[in-house]
PDB file of N, CA and C and ligand atoms in Angstrom:
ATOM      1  N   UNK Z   3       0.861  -1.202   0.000  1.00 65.00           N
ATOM      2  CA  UNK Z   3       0.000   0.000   0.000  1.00 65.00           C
ATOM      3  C   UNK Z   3       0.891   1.245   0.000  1.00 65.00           C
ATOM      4  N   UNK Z   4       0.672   2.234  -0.653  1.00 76.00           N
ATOM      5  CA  UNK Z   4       1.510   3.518  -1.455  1.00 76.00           C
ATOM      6  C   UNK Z   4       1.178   4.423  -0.004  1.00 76.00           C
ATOM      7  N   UNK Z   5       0.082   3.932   0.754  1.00 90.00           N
ATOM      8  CA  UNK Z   5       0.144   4.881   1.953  1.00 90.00           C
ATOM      9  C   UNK Z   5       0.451   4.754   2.713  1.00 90.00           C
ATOM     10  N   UNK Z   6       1.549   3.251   3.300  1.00 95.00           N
ATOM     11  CA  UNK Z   6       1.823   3.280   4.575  1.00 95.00           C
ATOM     12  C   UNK Z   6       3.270   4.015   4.984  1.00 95.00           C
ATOM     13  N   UNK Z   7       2.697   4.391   6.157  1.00 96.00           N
ATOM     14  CA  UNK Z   7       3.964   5.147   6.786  1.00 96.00           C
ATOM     15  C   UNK Z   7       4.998   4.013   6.972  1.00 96.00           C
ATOM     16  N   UNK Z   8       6.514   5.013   5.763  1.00 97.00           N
ATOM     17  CA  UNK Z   8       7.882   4.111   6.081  1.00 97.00           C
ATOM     18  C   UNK Z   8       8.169   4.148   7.325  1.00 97.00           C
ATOM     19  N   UNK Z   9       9.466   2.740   7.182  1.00 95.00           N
ATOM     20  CA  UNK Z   9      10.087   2.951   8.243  1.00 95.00           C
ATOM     21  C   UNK Z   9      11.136   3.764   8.465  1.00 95.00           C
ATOM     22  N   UNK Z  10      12.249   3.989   9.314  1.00 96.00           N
ATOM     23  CA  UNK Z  10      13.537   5.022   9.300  1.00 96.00           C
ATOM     24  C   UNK Z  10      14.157   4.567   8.269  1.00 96.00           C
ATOM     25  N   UNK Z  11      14.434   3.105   8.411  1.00 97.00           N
ATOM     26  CA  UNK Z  11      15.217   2.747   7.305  1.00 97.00           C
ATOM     27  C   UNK Z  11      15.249   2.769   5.916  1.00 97.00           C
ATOM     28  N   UNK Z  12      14.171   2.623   5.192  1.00 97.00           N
ATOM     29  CA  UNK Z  12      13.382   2.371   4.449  1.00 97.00           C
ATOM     30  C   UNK Z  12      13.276   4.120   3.677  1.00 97.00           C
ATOM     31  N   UNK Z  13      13.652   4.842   4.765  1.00 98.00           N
ATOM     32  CA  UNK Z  13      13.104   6.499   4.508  1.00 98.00           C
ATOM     33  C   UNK Z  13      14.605   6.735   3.771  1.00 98.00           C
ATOM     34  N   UNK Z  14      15.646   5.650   4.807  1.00 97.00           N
ATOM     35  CA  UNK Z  14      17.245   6.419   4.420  1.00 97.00           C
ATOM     36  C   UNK Z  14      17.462   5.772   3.088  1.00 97.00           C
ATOM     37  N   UNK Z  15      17.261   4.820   2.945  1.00 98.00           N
ATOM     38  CA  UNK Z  15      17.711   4.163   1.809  1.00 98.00           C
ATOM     39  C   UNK Z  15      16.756   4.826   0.400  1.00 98.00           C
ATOM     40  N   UNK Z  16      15.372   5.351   0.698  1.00 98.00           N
ATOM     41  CA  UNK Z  16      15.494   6.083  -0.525  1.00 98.00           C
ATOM     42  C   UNK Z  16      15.223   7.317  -0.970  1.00 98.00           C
ATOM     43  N   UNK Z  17      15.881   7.935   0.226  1.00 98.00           N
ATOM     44  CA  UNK Z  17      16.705   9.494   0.744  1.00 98.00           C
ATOM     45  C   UNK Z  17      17.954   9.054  -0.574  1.00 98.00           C
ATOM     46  N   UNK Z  18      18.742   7.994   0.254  1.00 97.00           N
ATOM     47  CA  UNK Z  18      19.905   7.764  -0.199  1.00 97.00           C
ATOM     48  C   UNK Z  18      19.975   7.874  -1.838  1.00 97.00           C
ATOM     49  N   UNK Z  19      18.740   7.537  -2.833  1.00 98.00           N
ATOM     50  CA  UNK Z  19      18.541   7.824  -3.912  1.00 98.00           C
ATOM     51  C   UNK Z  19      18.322   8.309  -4.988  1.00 98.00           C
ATOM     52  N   UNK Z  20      18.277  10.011  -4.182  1.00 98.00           N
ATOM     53  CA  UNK Z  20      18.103  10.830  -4.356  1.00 98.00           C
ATOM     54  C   UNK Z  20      19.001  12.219  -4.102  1.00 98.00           C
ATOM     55  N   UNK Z  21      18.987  12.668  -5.127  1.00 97.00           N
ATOM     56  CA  UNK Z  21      20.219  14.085  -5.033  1.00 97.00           C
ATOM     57  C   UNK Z  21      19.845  15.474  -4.483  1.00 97.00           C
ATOM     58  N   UNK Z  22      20.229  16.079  -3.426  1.00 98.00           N
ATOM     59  CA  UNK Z  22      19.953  16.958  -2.692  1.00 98.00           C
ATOM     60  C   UNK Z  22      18.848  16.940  -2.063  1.00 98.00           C
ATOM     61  N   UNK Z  23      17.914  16.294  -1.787  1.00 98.00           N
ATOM     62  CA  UNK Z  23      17.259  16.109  -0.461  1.00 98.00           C
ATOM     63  C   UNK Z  23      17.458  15.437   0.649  1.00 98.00           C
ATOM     64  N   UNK Z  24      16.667  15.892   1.739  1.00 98.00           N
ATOM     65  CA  UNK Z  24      17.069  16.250   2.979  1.00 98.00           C
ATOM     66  C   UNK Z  24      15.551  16.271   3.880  1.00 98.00           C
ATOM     67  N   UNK Z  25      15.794  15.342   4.891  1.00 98.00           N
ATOM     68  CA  UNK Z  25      14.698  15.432   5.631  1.00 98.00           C
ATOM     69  C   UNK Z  25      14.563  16.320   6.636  1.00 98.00           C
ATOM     70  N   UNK Z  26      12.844  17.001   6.511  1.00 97.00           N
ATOM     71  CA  UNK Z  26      12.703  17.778   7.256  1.00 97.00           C
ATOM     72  C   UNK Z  26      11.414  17.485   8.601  1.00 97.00           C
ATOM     73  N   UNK Z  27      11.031  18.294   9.259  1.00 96.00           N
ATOM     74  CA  UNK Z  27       9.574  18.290  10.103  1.00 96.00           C
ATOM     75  C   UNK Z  27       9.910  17.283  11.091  1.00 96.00           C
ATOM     76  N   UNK Z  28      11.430  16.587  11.977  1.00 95.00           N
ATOM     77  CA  UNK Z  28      11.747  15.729  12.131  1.00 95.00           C
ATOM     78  C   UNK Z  28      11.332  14.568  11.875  1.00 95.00           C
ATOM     79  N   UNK Z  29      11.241  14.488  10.583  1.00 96.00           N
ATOM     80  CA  UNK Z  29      11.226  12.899   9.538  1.00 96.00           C
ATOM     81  C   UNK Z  29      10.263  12.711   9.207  1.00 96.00           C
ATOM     82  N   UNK Z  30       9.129  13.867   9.210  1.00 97.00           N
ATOM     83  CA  UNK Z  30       8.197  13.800   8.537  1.00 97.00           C
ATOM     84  C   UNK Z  30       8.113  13.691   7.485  1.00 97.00           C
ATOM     85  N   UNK Z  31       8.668  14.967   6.547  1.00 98.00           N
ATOM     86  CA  UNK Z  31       8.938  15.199   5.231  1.00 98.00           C
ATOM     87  C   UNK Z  31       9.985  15.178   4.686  1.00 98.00           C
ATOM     88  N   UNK Z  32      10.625  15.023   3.447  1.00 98.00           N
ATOM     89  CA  UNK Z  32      11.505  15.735   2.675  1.00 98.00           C
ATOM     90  C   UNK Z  32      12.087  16.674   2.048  1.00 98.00           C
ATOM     91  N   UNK Z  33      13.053  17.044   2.222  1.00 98.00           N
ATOM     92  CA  UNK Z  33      12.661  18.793   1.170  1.00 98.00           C
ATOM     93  C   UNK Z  33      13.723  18.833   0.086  1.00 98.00           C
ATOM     94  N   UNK Z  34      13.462  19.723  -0.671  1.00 98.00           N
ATOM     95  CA  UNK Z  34      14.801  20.625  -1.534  1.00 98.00           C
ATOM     96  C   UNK Z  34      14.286  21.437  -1.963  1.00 98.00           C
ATOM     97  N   UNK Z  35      15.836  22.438  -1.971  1.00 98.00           N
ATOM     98  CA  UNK Z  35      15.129  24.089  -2.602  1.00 98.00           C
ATOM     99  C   UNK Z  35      15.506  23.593  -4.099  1.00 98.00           C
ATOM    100  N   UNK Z  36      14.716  24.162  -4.868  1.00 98.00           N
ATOM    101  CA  UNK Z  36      15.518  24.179  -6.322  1.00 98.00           C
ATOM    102  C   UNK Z  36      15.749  25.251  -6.674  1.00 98.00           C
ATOM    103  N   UNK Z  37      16.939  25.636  -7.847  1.00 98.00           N
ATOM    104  CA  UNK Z  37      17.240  27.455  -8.193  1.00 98.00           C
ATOM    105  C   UNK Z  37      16.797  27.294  -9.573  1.00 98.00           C
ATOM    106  N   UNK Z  38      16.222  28.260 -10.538  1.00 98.00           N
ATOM    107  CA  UNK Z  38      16.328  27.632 -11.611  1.00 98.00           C
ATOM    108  C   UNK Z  38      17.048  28.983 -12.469  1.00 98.00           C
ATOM    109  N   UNK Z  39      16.569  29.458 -13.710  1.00 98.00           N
ATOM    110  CA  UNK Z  39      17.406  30.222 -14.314  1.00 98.00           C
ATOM    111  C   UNK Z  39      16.988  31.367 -13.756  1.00 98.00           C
ATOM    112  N   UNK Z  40      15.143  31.364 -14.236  1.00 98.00           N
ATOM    113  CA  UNK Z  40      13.942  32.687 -13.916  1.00 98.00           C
ATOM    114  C   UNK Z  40      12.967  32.269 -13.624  1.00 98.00           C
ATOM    115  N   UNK Z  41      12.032  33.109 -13.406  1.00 98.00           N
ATOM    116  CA  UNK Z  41      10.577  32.776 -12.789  1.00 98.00           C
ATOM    117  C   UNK Z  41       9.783  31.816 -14.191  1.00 98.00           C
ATOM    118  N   UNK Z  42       9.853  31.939 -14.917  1.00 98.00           N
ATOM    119  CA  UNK Z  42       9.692  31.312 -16.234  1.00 98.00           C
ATOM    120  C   UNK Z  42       9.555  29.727 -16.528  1.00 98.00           C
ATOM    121  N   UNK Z  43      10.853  29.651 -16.086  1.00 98.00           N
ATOM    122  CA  UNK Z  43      11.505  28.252 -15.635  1.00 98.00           C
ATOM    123  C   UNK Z  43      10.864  27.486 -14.419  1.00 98.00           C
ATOM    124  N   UNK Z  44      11.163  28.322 -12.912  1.00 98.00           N
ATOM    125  CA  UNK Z  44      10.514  27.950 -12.163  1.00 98.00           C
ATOM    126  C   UNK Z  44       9.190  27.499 -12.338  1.00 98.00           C
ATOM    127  N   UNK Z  45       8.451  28.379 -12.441  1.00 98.00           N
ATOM    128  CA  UNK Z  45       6.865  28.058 -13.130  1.00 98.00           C
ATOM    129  C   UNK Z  45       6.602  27.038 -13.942  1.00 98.00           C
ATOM    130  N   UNK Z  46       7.751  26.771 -14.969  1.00 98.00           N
ATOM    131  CA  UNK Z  46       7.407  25.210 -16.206  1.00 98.00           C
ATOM    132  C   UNK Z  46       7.728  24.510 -14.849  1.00 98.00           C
ATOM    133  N   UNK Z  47       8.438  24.426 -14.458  1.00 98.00           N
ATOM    134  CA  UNK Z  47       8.720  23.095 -13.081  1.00 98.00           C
ATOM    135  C   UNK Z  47       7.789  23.061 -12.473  1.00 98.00           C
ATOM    136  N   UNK Z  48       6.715  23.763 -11.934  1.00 98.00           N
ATOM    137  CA  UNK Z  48       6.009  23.905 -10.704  1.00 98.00           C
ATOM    138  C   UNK Z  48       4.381  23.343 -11.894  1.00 98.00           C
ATOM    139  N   UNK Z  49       4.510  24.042 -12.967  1.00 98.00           N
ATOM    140  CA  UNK Z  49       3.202  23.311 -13.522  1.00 98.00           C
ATOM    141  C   UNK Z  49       3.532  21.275 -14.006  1.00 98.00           C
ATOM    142  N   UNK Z  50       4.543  21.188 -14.839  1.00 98.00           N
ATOM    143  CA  UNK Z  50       4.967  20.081 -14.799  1.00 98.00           C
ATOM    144  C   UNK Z  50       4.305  19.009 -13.510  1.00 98.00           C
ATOM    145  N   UNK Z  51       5.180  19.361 -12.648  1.00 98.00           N
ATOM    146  CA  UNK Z  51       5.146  18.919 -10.978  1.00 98.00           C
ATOM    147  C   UNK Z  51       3.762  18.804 -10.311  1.00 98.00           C
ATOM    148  N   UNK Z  52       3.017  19.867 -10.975  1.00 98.00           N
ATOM    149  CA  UNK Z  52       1.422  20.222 -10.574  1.00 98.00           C
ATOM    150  C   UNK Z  52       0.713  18.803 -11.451  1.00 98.00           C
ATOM    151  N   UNK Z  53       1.129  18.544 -12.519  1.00 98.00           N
ATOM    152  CA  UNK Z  53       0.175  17.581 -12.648  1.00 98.00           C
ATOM    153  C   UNK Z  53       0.550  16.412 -12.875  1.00 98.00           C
ATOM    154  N   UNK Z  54       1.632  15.890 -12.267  1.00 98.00           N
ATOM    155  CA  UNK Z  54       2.359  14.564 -12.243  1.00 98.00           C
ATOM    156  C   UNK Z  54       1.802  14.433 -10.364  1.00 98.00           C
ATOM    157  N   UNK Z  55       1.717  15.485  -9.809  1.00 98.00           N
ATOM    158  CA  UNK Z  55       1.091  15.080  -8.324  1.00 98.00           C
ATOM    159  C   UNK Z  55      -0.381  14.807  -8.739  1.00 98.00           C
ATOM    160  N   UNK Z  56      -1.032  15.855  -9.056  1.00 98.00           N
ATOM    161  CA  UNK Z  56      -2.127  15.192  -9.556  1.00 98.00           C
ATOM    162  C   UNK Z  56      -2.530  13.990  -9.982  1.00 98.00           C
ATOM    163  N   UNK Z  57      -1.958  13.583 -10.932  1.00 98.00           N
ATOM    164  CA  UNK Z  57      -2.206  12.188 -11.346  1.00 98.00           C
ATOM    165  C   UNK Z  57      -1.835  11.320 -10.074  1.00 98.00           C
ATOM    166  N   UNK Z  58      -0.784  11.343  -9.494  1.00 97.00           N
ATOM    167  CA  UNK Z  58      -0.281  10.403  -8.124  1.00 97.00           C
ATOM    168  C   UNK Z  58      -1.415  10.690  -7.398  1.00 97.00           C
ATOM    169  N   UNK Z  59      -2.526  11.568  -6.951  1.00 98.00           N
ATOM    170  CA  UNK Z  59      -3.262  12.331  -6.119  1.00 98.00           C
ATOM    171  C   UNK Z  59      -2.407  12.461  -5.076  1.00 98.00           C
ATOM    172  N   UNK Z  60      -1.374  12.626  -5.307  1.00 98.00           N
ATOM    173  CA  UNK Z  60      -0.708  13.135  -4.234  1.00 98.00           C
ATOM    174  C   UNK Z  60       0.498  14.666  -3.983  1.00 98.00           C
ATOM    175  N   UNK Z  61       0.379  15.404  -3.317  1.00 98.00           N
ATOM    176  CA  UNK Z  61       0.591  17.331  -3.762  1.00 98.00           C
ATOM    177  C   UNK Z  61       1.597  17.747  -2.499  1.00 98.00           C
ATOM    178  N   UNK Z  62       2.364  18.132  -3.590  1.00 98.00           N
ATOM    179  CA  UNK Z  62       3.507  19.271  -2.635  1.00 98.00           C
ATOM    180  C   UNK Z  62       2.921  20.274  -1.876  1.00 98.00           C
ATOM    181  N   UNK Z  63       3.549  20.349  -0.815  1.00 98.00           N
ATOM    182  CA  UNK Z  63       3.303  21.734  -0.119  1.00 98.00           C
ATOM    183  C   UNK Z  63       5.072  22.796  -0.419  1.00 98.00           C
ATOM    184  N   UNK Z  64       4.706  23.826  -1.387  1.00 98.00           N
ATOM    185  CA  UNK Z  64       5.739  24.497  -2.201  1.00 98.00           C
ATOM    186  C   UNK Z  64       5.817  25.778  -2.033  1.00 98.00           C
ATOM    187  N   UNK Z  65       6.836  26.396  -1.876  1.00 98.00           N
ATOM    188  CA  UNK Z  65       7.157  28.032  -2.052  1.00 98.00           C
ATOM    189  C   UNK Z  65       7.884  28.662  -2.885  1.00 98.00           C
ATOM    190  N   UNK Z  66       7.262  29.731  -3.676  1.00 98.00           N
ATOM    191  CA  UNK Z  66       8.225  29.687  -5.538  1.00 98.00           C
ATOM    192  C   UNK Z  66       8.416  31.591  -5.000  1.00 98.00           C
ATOM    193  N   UNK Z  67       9.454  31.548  -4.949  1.00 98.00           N
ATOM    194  CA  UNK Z  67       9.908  33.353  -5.441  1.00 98.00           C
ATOM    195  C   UNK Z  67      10.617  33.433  -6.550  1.00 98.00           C
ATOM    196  N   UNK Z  68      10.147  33.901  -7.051  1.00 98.00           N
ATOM    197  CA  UNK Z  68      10.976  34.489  -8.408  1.00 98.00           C
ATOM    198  C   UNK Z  68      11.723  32.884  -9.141  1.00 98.00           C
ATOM    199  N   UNK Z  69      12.698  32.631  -9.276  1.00 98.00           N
ATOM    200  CA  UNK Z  69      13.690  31.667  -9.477  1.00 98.00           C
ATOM    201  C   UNK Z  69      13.537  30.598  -8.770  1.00 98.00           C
ATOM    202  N   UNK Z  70      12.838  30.318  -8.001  1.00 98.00           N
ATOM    203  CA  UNK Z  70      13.333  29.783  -6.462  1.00 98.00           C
ATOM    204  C   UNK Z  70      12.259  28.682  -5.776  1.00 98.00           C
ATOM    205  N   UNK Z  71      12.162  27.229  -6.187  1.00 98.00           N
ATOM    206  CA  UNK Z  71      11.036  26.414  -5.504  1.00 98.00           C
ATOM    207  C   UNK Z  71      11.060  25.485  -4.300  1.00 98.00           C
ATOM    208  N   UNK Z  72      10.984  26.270  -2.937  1.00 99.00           N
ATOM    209  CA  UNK Z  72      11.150  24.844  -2.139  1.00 99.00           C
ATOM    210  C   UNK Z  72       9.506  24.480  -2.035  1.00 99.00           C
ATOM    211  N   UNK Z  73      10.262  23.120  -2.188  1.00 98.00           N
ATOM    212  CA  UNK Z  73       9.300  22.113  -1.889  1.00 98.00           C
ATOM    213  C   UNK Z  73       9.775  21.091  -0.453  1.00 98.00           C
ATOM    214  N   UNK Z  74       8.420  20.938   0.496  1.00 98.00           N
ATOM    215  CA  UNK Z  74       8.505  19.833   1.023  1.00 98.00           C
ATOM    216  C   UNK Z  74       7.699  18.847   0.805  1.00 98.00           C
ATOM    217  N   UNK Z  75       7.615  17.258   0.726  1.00 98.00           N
ATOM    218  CA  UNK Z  75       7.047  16.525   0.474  1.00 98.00           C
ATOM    219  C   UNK Z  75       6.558  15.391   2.058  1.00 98.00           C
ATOM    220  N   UNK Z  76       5.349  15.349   2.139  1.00 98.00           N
ATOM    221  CA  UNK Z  76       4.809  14.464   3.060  1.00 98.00           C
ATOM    222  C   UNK Z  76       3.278  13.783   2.862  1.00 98.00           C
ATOM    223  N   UNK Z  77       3.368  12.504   3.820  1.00 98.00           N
ATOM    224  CA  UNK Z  77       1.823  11.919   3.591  1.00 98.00           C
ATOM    225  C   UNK Z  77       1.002  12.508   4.357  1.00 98.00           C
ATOM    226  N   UNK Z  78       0.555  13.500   4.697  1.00 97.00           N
ATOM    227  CA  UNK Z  78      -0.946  13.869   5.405  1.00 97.00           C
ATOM    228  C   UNK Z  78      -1.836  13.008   6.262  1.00 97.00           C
ATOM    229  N   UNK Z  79      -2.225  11.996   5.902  1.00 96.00           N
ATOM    230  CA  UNK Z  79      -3.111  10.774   5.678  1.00 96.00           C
ATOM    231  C   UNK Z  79      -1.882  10.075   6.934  1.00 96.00           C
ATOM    232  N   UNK Z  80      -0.606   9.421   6.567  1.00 97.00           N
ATOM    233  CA  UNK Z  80       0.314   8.806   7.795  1.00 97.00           C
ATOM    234  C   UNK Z  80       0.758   9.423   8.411  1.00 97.00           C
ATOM    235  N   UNK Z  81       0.844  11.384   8.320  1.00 96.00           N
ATOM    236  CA  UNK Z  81       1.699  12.199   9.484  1.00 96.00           C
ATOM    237  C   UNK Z  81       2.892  11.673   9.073  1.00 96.00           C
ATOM    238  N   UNK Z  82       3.279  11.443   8.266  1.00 97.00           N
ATOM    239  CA  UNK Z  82       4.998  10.866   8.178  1.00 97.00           C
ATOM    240  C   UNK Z  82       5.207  10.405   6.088  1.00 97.00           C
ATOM    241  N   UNK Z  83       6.426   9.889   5.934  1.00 98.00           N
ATOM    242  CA  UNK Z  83       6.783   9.524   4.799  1.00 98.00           C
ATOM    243  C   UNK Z  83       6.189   8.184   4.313  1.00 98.00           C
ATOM    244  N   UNK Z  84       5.864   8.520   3.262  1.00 98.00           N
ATOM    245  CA  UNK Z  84       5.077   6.829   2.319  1.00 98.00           C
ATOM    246  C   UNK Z  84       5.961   7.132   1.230  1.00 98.00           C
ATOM    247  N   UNK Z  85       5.247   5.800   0.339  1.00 98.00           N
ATOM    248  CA  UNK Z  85       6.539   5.651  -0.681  1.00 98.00           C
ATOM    249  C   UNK Z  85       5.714   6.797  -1.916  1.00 98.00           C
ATOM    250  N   UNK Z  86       4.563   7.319  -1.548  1.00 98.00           N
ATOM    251  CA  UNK Z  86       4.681   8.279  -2.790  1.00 98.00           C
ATOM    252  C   UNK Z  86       5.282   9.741  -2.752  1.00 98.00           C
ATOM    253  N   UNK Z  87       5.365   9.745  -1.687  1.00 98.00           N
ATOM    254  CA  UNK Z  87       6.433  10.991  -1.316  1.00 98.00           C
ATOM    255  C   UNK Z  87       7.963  10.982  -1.901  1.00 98.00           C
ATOM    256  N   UNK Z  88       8.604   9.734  -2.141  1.00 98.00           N
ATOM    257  CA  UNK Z  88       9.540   9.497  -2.950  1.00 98.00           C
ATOM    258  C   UNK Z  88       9.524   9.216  -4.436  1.00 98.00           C
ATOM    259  N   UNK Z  89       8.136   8.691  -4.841  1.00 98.00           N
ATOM    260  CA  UNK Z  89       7.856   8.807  -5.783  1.00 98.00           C
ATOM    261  C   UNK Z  89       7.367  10.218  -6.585  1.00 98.00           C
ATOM    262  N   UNK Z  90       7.036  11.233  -6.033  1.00 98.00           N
ATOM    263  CA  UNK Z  90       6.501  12.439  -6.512  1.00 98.00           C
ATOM    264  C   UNK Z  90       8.142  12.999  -6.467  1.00 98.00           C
ATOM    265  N   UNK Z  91       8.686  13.000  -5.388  1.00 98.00           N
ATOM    266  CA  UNK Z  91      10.562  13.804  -5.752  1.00 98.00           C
ATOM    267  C   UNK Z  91      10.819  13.111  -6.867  1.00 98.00           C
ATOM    268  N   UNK Z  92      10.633  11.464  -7.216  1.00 98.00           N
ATOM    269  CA  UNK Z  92      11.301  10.990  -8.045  1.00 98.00           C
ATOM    270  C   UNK Z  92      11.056  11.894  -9.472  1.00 98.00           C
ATOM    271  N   UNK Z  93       9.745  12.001  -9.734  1.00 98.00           N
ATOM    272  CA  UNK Z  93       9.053  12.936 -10.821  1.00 98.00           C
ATOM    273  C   UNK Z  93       9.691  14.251 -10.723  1.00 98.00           C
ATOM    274  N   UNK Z  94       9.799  14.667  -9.718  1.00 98.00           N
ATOM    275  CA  UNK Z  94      10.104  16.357  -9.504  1.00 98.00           C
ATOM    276  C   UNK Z  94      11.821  16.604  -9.954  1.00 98.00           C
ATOM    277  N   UNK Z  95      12.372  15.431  -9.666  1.00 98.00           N
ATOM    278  CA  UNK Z  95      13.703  15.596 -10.515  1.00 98.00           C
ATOM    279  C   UNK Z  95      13.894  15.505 -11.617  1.00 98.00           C
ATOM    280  N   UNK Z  96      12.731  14.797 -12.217  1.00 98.00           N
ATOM    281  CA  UNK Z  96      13.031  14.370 -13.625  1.00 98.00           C
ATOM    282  C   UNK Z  96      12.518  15.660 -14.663  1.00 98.00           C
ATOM    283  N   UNK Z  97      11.684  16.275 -13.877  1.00 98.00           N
ATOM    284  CA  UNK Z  97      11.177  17.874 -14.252  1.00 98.00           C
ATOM    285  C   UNK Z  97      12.108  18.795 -14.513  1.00 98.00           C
ATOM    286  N   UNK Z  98      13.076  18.765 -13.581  1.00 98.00           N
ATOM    287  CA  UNK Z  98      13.850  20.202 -12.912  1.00 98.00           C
ATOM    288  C   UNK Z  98      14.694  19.290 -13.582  1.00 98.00           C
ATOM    289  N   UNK Z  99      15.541  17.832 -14.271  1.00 97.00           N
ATOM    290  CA  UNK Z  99      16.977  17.689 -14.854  1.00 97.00           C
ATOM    291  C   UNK Z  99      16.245  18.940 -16.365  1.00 97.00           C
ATOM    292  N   UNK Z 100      14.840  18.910 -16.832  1.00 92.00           N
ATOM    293  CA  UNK Z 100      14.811  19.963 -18.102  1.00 92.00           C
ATOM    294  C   UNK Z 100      14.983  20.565 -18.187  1.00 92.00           C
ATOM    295  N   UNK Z 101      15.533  21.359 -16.933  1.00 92.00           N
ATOM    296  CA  UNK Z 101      15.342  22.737 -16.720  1.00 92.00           C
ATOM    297  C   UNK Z 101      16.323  23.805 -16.175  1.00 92.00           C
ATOM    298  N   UNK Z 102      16.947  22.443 -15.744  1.00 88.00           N
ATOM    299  CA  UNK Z 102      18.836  23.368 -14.574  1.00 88.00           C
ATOM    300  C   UNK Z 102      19.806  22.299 -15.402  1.00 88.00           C
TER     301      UNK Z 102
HETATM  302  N1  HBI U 205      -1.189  14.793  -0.622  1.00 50.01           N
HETATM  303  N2  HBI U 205       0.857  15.174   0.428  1.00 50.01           N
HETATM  304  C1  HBI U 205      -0.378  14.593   0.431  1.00 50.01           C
HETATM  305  N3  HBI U 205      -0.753  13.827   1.481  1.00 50.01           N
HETATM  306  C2  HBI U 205      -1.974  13.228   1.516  1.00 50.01           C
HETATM  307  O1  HBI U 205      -2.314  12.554   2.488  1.00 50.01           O
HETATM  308  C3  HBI U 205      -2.855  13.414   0.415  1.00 50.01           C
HETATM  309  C4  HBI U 205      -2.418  14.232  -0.640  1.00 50.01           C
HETATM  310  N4  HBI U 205      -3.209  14.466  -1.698  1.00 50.01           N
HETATM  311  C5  HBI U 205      -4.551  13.928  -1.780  1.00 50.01           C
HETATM  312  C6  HBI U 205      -4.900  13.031  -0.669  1.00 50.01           C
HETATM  313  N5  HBI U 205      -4.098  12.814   0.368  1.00 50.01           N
HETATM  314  C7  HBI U 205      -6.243  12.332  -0.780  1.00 50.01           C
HETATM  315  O2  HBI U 205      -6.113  10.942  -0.597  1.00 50.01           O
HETATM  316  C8  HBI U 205      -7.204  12.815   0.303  1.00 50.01           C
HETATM  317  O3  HBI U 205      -6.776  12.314   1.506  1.00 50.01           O
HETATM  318  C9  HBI U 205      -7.288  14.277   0.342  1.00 50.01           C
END
């Protein structure tokens, strides 16, 4: 089930799989800031990202200035990390390699 809350281990190993994120909310969530060129850019990432969560039904909680998107990722539903929370970063990198 895509909603059960991981374990620690389970969180590190596919932390570990991932490039520049970093757990936050003590191990609730995940995060990374991304930089991109311009707001332009940022924005293709953030719509991209908008509907690849969608389809997962599952949604970033995100902050975009200008250039600039942090995102943290968490399950709502477990209070903690599931595997689509790694699966939506997994998407969100594959967005932002188009773009930086
Ligand atoms: N997104 N991050 C996150 N966490 C959730 O628990 C969640 C969600 N998007 C939709 C969703 N849950 C639905 O299953 C309803 O629970 C709203």
């Amino acid at each position: 089930m895509k909603r059960d809350k991981l374990e620690r281990q389970a969180i590190y190993d596919e932390l570990a799989k991932l490039d520049g994120w970093s757990l936050g909310d003590g191990g609730k969530s995940i995060t990374k800031s991304y930089k991109f060129k311009n707001f332009v850019e940022a924005f293709g990432f953030m719509t991209e990202a908008a509907l690849a969560a969608e389809k997962l039904d599952h949604h970033p909680e995100w902050f975009n200035v200008y250039s600039k998107v942090d995102v943290a990722l968490s399950t709502h539903s477990a209070d903690g990390l599931t595997e689509l929370d790694f699966k939506l970063a997994g998407l969100m990198e594959k967005a932002a390699a188009r773009r930086i």
